Coordinates of N, CA and C in Angstrom, one line a residue:
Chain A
X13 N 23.7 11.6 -34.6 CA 23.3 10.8 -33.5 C 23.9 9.4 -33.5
X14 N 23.9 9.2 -32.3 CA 24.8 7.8 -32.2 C 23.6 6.6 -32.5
X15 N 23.7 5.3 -33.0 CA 23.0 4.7 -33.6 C 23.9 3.3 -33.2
X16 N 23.3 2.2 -32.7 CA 23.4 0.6 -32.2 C 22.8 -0.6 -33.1
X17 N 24.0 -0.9 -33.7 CA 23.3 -1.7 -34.7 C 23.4 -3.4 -34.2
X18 N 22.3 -4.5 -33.9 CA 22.6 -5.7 -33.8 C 22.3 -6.9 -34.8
X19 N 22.9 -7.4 -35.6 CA 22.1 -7.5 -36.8 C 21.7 -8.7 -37.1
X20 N 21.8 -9.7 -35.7 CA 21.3 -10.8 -35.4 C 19.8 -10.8 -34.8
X21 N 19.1 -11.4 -35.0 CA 17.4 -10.6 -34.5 C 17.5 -12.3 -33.3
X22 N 18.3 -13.4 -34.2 CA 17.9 -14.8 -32.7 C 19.0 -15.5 -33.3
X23 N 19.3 -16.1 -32.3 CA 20.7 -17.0 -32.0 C 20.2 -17.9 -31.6
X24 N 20.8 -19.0 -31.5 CA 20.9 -20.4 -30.5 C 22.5 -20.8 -30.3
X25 N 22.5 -21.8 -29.0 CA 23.5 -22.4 -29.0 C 23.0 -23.6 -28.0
X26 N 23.6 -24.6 -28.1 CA 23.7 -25.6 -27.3 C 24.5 -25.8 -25.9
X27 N 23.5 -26.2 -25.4 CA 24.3 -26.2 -23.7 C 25.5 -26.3 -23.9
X28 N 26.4 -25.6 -22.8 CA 27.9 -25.6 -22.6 C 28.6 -25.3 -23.7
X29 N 28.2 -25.2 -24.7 CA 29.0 -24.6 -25.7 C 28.7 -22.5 -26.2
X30 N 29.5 -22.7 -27.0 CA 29.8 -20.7 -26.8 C 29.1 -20.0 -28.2
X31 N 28.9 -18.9 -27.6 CA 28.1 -17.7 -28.7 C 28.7 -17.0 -29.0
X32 N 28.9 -16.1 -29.8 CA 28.9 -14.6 -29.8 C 27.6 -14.1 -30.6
X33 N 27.5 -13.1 -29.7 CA 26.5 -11.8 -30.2 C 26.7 -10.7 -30.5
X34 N 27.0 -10.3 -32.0 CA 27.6 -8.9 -32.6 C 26.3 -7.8 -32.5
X35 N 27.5 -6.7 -32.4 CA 27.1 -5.5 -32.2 C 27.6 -4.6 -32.8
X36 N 27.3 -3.1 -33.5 CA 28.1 -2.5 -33.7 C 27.8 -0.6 -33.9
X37 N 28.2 0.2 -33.6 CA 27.7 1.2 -33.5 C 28.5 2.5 -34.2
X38 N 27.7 3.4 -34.4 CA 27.7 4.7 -35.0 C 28.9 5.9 -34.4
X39 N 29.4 6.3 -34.5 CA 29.7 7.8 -33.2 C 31.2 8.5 -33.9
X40 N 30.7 9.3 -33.8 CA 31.5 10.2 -34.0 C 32.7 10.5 -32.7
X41 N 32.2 10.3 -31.7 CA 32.7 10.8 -30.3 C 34.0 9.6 -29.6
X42 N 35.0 10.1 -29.2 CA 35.6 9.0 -29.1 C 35.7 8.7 -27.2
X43 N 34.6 8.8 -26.5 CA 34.7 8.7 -25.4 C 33.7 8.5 -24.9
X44 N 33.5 7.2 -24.7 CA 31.7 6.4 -24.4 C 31.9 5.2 -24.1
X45 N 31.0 4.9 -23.2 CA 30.7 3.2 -22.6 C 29.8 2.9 -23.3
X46 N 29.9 1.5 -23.5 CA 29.3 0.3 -24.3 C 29.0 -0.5 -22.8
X47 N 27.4 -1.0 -23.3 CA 27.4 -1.8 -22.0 C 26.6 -3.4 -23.4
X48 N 26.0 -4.9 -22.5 CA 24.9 -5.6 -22.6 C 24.3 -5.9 -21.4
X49 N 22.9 -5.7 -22.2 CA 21.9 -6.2 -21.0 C 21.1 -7.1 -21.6
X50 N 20.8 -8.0 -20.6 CA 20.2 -9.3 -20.9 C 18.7 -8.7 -20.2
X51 N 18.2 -9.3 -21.0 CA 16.0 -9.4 -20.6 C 15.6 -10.5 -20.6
X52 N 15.3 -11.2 -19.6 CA 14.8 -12.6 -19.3 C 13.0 -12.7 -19.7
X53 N 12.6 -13.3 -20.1 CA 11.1 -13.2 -20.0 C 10.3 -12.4 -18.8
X54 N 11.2 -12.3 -17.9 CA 10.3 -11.3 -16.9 C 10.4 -10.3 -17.1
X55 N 11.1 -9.8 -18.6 CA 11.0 -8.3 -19.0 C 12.0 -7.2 -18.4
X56 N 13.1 -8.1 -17.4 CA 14.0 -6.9 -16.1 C 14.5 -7.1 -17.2
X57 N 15.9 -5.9 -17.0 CA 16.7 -5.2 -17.9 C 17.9 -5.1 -16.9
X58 N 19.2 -6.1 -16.8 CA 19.5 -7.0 -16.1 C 21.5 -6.7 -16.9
X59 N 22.2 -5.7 -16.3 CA 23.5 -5.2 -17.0 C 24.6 -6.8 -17.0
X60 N 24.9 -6.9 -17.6 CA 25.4 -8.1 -17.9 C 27.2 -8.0 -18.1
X61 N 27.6 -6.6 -18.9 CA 29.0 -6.6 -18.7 C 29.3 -5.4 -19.5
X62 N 30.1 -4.1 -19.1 CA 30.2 -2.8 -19.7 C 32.1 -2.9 -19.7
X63 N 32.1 -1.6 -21.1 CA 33.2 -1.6 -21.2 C 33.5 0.2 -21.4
X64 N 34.6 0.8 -21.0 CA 34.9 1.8 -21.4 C 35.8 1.9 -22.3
X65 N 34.9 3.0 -23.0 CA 35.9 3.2 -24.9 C 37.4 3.3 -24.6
X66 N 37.8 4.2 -23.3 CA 39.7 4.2 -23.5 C 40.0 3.3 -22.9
X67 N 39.8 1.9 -22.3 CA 40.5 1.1 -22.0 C 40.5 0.2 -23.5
X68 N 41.7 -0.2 -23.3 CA 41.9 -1.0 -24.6 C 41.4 -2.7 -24.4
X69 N 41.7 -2.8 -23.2 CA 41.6 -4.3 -22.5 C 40.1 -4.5 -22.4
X70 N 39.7 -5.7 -23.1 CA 38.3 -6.5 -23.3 C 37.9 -6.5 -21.9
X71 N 36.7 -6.5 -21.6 CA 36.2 -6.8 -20.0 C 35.3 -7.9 -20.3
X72 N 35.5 -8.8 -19.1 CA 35.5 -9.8 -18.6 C 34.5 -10.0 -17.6
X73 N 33.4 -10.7 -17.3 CA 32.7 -11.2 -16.2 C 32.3 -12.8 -16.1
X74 N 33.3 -13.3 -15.7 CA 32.7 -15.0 -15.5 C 32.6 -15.7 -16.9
X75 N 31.8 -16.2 -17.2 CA 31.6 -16.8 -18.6 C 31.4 -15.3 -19.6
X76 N 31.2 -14.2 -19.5 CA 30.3 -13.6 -20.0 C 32.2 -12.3 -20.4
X77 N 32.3 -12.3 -21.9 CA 33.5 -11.6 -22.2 C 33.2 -10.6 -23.3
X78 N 34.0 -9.7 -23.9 CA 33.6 -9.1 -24.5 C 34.7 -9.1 -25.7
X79 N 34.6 -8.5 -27.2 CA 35.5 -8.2 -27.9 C 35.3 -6.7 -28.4
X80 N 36.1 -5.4 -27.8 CA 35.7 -4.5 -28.3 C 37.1 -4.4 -29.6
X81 N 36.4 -3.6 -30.7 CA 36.9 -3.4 -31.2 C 37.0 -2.2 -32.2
X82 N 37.7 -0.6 -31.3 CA 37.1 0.9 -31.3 C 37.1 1.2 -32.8
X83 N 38.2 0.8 -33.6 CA 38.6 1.4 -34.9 C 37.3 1.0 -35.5
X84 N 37.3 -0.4 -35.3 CA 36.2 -1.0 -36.2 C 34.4 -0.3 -35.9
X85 N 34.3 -0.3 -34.8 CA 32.8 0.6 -33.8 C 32.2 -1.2 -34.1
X86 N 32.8 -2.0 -33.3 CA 32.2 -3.1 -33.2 C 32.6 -3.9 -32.1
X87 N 31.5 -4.5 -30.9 CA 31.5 -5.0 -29.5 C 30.6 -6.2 -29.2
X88 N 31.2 -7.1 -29.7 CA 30.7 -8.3 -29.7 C 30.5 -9.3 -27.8
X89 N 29.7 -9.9 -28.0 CA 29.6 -10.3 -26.4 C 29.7 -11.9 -26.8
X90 N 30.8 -12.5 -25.9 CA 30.9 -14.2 -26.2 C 30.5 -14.7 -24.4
X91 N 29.8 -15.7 -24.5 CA 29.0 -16.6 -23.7 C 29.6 -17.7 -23.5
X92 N 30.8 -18.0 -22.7 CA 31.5 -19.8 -22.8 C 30.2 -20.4 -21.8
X93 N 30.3 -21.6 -22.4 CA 29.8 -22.8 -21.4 C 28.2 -22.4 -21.1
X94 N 27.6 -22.1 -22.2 CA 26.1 -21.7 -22.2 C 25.3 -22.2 -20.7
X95 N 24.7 -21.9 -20.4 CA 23.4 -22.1 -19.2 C 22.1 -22.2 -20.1
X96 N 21.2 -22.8 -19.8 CA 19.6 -23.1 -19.9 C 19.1 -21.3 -19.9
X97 N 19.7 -20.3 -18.7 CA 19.1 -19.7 -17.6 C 20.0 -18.7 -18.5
X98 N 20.7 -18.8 -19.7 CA 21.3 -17.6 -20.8 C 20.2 -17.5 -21.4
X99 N 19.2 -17.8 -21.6 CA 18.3 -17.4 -22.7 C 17.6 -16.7 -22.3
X100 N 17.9 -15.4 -23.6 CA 16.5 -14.2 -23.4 C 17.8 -13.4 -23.9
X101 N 16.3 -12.0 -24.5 CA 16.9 -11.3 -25.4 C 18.2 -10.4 -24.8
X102 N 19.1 -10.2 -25.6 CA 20.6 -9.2 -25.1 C 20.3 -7.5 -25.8
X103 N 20.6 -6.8 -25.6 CA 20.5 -5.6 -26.0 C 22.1 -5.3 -25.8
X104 N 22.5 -4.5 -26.8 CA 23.7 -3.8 -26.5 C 23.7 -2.5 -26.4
X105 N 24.2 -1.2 -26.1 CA 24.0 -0.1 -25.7 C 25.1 0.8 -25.7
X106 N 24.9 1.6 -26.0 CA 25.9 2.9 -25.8 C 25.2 4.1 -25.4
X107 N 26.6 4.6 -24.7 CA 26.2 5.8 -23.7 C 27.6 6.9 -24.0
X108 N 27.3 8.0 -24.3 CA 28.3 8.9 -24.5 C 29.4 9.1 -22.9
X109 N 30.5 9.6 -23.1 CA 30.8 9.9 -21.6 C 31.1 11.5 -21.5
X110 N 30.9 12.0 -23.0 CA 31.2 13.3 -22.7 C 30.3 14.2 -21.6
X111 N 30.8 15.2 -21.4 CA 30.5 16.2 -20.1 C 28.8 17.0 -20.3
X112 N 27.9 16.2 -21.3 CA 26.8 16.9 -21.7 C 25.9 16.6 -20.2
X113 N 24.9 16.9 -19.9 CA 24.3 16.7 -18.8 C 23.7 15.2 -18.3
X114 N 23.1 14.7 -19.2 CA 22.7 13.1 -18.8 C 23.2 12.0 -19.5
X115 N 23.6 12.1 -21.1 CA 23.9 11.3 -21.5 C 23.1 9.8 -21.6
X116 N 21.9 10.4 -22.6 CA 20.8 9.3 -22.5 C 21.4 7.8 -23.5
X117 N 21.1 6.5 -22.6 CA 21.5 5.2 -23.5 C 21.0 4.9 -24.6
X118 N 21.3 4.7 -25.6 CA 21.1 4.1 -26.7 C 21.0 2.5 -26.8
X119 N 19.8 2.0 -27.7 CA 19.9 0.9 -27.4 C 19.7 -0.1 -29.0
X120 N 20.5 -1.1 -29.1 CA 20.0 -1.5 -30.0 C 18.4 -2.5 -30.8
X121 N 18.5 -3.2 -31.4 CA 17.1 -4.0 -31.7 C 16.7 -5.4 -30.7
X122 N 18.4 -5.7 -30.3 CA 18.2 -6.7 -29.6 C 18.7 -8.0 -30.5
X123 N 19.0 -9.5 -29.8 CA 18.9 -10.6 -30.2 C 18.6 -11.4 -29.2
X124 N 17.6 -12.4 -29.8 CA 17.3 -13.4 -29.0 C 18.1 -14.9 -29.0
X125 N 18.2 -14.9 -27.5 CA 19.2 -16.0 -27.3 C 18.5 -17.4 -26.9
X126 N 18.8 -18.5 -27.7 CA 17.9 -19.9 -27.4 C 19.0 -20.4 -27.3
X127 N 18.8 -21.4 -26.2 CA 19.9 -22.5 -25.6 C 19.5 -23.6 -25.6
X128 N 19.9 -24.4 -26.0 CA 19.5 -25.5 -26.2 C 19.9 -26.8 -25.5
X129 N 19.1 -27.6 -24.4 CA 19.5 -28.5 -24.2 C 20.2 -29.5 -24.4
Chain B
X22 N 21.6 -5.9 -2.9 CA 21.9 -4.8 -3.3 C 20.9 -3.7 -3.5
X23 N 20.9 -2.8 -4.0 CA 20.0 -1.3 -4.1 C 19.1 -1.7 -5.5
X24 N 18.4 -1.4 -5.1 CA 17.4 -1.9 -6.0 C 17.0 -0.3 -6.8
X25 N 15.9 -0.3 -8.0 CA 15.4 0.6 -8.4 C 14.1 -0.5 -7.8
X26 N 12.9 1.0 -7.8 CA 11.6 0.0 -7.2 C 10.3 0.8 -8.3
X27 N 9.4 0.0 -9.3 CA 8.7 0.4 -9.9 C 7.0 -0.2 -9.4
X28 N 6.5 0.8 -9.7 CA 4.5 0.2 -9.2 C 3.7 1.0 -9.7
X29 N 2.7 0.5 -9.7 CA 2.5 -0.9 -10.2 C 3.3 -2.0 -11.2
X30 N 3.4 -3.3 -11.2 CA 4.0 -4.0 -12.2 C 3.6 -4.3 -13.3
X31 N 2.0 -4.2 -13.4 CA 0.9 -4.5 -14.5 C -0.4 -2.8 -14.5
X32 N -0.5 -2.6 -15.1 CA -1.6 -1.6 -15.4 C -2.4 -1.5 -16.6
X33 N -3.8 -1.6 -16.2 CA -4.5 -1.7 -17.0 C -5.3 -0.8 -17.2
X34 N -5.0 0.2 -18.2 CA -6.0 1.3 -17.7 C -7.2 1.3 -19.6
X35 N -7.8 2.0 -19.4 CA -9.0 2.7 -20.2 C -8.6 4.2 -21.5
X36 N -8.5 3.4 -22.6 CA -8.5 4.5 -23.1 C -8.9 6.0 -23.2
X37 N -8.2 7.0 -23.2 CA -8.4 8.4 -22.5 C -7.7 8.3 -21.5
X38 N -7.8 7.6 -20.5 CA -7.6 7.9 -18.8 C -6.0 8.3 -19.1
X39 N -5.9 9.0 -17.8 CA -4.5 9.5 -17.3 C -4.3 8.0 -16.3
X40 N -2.7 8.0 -16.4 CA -2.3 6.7 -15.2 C -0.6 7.5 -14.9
X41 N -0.3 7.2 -13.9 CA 0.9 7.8 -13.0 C 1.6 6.2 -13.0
X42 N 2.9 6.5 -13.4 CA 3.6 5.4 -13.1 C 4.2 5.7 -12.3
X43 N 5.2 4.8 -11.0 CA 5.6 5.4 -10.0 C 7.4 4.7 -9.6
X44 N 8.2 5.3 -9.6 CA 9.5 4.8 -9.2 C 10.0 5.2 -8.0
X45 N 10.7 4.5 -7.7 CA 11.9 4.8 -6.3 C 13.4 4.6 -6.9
X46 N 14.5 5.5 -7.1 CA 15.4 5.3 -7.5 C 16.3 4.9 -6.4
X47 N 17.3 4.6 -6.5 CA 18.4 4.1 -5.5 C 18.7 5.6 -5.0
X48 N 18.9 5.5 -3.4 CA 18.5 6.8 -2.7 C 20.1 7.8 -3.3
X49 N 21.3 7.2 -3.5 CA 22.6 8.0 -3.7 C 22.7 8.3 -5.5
X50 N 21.5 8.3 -5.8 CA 21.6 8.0 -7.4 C 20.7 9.8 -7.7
X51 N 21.6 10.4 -8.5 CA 21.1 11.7 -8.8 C 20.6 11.7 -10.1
X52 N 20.6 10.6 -11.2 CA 20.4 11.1 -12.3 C 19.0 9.9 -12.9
X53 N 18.0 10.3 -13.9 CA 17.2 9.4 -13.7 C 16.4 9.5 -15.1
X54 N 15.8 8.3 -15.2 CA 15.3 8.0 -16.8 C 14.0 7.3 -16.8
X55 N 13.2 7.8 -18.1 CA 12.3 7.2 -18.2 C 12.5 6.1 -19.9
X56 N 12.2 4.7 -20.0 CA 12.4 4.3 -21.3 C 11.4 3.0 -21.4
X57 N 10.8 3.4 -22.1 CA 9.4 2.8 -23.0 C 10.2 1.6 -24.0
X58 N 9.8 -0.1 -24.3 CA 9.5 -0.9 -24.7 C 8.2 -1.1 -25.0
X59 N 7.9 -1.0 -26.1 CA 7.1 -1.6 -27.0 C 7.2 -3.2 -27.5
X60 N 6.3 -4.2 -27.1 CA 6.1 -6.0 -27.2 C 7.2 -6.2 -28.4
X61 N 8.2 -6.6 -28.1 CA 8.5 -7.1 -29.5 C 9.8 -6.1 -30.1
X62 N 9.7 -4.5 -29.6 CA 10.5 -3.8 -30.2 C 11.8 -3.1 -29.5
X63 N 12.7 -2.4 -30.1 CA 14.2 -1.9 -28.7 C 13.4 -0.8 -27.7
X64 N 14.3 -1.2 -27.0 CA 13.7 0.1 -25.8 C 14.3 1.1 -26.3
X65 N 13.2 2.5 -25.7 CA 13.6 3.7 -26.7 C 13.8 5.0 -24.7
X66 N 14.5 5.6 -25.2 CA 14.9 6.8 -24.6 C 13.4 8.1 -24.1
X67 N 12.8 7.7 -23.2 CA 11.7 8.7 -23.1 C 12.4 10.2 -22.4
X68 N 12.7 10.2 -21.6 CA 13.3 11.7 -20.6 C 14.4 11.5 -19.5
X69 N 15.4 11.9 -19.1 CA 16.0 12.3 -18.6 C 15.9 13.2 -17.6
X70 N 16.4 13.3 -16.2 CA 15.9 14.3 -14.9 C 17.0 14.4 -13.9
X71 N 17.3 15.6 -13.7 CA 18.5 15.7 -12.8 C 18.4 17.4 -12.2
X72 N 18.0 17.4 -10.9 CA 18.7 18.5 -10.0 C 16.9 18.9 -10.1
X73 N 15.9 17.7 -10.3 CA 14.7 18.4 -10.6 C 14.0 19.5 -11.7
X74 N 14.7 18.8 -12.8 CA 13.9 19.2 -13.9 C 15.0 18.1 -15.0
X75 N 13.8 18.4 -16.0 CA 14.2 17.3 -17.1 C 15.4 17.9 -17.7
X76 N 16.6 16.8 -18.4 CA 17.8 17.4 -18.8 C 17.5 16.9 -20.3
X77 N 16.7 16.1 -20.8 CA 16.9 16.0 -22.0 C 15.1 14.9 -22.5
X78 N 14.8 14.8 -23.2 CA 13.9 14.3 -23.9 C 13.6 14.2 -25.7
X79 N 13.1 13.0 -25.3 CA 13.0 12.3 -27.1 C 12.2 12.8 -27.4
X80 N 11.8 12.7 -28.8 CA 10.6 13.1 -29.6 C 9.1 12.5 -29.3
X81 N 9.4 11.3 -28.6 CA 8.2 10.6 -28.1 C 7.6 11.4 -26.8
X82 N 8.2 11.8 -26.2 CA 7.9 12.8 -24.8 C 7.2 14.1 -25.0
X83 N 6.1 13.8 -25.5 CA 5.2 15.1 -26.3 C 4.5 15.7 -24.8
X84 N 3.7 16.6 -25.3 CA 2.7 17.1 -24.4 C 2.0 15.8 -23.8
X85 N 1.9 14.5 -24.2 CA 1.0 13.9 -23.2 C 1.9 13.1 -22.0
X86 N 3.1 13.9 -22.3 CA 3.8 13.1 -21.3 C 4.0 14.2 -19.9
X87 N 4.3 13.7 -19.0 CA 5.1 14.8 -18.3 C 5.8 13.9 -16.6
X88 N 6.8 14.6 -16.0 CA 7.5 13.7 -15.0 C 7.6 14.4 -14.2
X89 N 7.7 13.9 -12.9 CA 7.7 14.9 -11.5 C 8.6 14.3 -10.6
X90 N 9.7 14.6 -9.5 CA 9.8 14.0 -8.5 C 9.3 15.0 -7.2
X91 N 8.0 14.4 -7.0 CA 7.2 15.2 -5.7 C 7.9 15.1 -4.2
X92 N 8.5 14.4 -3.9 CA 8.9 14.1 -2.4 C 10.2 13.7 -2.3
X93 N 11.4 14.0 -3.4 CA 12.7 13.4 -3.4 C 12.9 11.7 -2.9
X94 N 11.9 11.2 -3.1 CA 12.3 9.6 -3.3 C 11.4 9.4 -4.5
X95 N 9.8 9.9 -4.9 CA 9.4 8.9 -5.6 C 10.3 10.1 -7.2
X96 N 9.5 9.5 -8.3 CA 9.8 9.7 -9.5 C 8.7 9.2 -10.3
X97 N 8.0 9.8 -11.0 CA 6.9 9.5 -11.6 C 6.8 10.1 -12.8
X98 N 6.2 9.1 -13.7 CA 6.0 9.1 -15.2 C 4.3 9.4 -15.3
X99 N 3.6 10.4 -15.8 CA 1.7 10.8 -15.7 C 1.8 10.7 -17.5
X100 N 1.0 10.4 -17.8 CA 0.8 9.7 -19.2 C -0.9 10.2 -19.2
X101 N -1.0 11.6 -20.1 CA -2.5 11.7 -20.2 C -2.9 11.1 -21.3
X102 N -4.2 11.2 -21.1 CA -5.2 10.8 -22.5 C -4.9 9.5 -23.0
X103 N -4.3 8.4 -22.2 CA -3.8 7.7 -23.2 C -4.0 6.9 -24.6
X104 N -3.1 6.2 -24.9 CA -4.0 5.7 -26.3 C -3.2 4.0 -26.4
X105 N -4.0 4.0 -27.0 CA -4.0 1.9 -27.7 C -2.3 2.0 -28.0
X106 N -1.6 3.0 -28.1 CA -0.5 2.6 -29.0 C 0.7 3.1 -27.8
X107 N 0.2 3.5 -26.6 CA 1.1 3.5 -25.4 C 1.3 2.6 -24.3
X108 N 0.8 1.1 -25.1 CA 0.7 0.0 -24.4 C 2.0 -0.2 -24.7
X109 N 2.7 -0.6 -23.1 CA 4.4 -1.1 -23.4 C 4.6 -1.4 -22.3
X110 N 5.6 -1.8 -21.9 CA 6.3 -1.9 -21.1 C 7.8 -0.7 -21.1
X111 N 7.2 -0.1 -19.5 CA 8.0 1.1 -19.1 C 8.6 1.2 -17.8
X112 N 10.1 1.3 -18.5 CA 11.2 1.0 -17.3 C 11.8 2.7 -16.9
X113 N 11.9 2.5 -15.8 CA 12.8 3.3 -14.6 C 14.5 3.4 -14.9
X114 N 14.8 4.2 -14.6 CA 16.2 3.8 -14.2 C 17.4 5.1 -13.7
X115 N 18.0 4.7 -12.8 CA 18.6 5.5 -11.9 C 20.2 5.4 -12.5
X116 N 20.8 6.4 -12.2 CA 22.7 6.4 -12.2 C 23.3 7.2 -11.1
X117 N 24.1 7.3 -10.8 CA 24.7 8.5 -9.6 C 25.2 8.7 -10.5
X118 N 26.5 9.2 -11.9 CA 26.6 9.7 -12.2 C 26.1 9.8 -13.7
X119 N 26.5 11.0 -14.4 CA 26.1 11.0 -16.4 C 26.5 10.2 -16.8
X120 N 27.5 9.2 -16.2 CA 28.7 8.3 -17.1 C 28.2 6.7 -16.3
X121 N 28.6 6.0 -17.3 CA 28.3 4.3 -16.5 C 27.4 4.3 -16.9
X122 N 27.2 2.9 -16.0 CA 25.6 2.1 -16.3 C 24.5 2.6 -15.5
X123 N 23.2 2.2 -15.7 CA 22.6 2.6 -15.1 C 21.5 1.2 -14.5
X124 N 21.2 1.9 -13.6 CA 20.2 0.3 -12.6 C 19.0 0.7 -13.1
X125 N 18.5 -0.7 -14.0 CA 16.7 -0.4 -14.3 C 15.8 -0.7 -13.3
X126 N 15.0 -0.4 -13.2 CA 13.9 -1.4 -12.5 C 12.8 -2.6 -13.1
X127 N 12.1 -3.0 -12.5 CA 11.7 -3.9 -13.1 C 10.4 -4.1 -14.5
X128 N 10.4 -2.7 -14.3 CA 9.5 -2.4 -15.0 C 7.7 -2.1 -15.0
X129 N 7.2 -1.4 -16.1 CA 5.5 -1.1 -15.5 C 5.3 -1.9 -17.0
X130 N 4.1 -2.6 -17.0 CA 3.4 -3.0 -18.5 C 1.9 -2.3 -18.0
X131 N 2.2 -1.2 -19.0 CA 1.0 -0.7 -19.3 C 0.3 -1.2 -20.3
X132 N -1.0 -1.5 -20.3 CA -2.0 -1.7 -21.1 C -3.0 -0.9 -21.1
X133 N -2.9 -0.4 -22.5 CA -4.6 0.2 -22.6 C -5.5 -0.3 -23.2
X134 N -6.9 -0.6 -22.9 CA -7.6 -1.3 -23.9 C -8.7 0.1 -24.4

């Protein structure tokens, strides 16, 4: 079974400056999305930036980038130019893409993210 | 954008009692989930549903669980007997396909006292 490890439980960073939040996972299978989702105190579950295992090329959303890294089974998420409004826990995730019927998400423990004024 | 839609947001029910949680998935979205948060702990994988009937389920998805979509919009999670330790926070969530992300909703916090 595929298995999400994050082995950071809380982070901080200081406004406008940058994070990373490691991640890293299990699988045997070599065809699966990796996603992060951010959880604000209001508890939504809120997709933040996905990547598919056969592209080789890191994906990118605004401040929000990723480092995948397949050989290694490690998918780190970097944060430039922190916000106040980044804080709250990240979960990282995997999802098989093989042809099985639903392909339920996997999720890791989480890290909590404090930003600091 | 398309929202997933969950209700009640807070539920407070009575040890023993049965409670129906209730979703609306994004109307072009065929595939659908149920995933329990526990205060504090990862969110875990409850059931899986597609073409009207479940495609897959965790070990947590015992007999006291069970899921229906009665009228092809809603999607509902019925939780019998409940107990002190199925206090959580329980999220929805929709995909159009097996593959990608998936839209959560906003979530139910169940409480049992």
């Amino acid at each position: 079974a595929q298995t999400v490890t994050q082995s950071q439980p809380e982070m901080s960073v200081q406004e406008a400056e940058t994070v990373t939040l490691s991640c890293t996972y299990d699988t045997s299978e070599s065809d699966y999305y990796l996603f992060w989702y951010k959880q604000p105190p209001s508890r939504q579950m809120i997709l933040v930036i996905r990547q598919e295992a056969y592209k080789q090329q890191n994906a990118t959303e605004n401040r929000f980038s990723v480092n995948f890294q397949k050989a290694a089974k490690s998918f780190s998420l970097k944060i430039s130019d922190s916000q106040l409004g980044d804080a709250a826990m990240y979960f990282c995730a995997y999802r098989s893409a093989l042809p099985h019927n639903n392909n339920d998400m996997r999720f890791g423990a989480g890290t909590r993210l404090t930003v600091k004024p | 954008e398309p929202e997933v839609t969950q209700t009640p947001s807070h539920q407070v029910t009575q040890m023993g009692q049965e409670v129906i949680l209730r979703c609306v998935p994004i109307s072009n979205h065929l595939y659908f989930y149920w995933y329990r948060q526990i205060l504090g702990q990862k969110v875990e994988f409850l059931v899986s549903f597609y073409n009207n009937e479940i495609s897959e389920k965790s070990e947590i998805f015992d007999d006291q669980f069970s899921v229906e979509r009665p009228d092809g919009s809603n999607f509902t999670l019925k939780i019998r007997s409940t107990k002190l330790e199925d206090s959580a926070m329980y999220f929805c969530a929709s995909s159009e396909s097996p593959r990608g992300g998936y839209t959560f909703g906003s979530g139910t916090r169940l409480t049992v006292v």
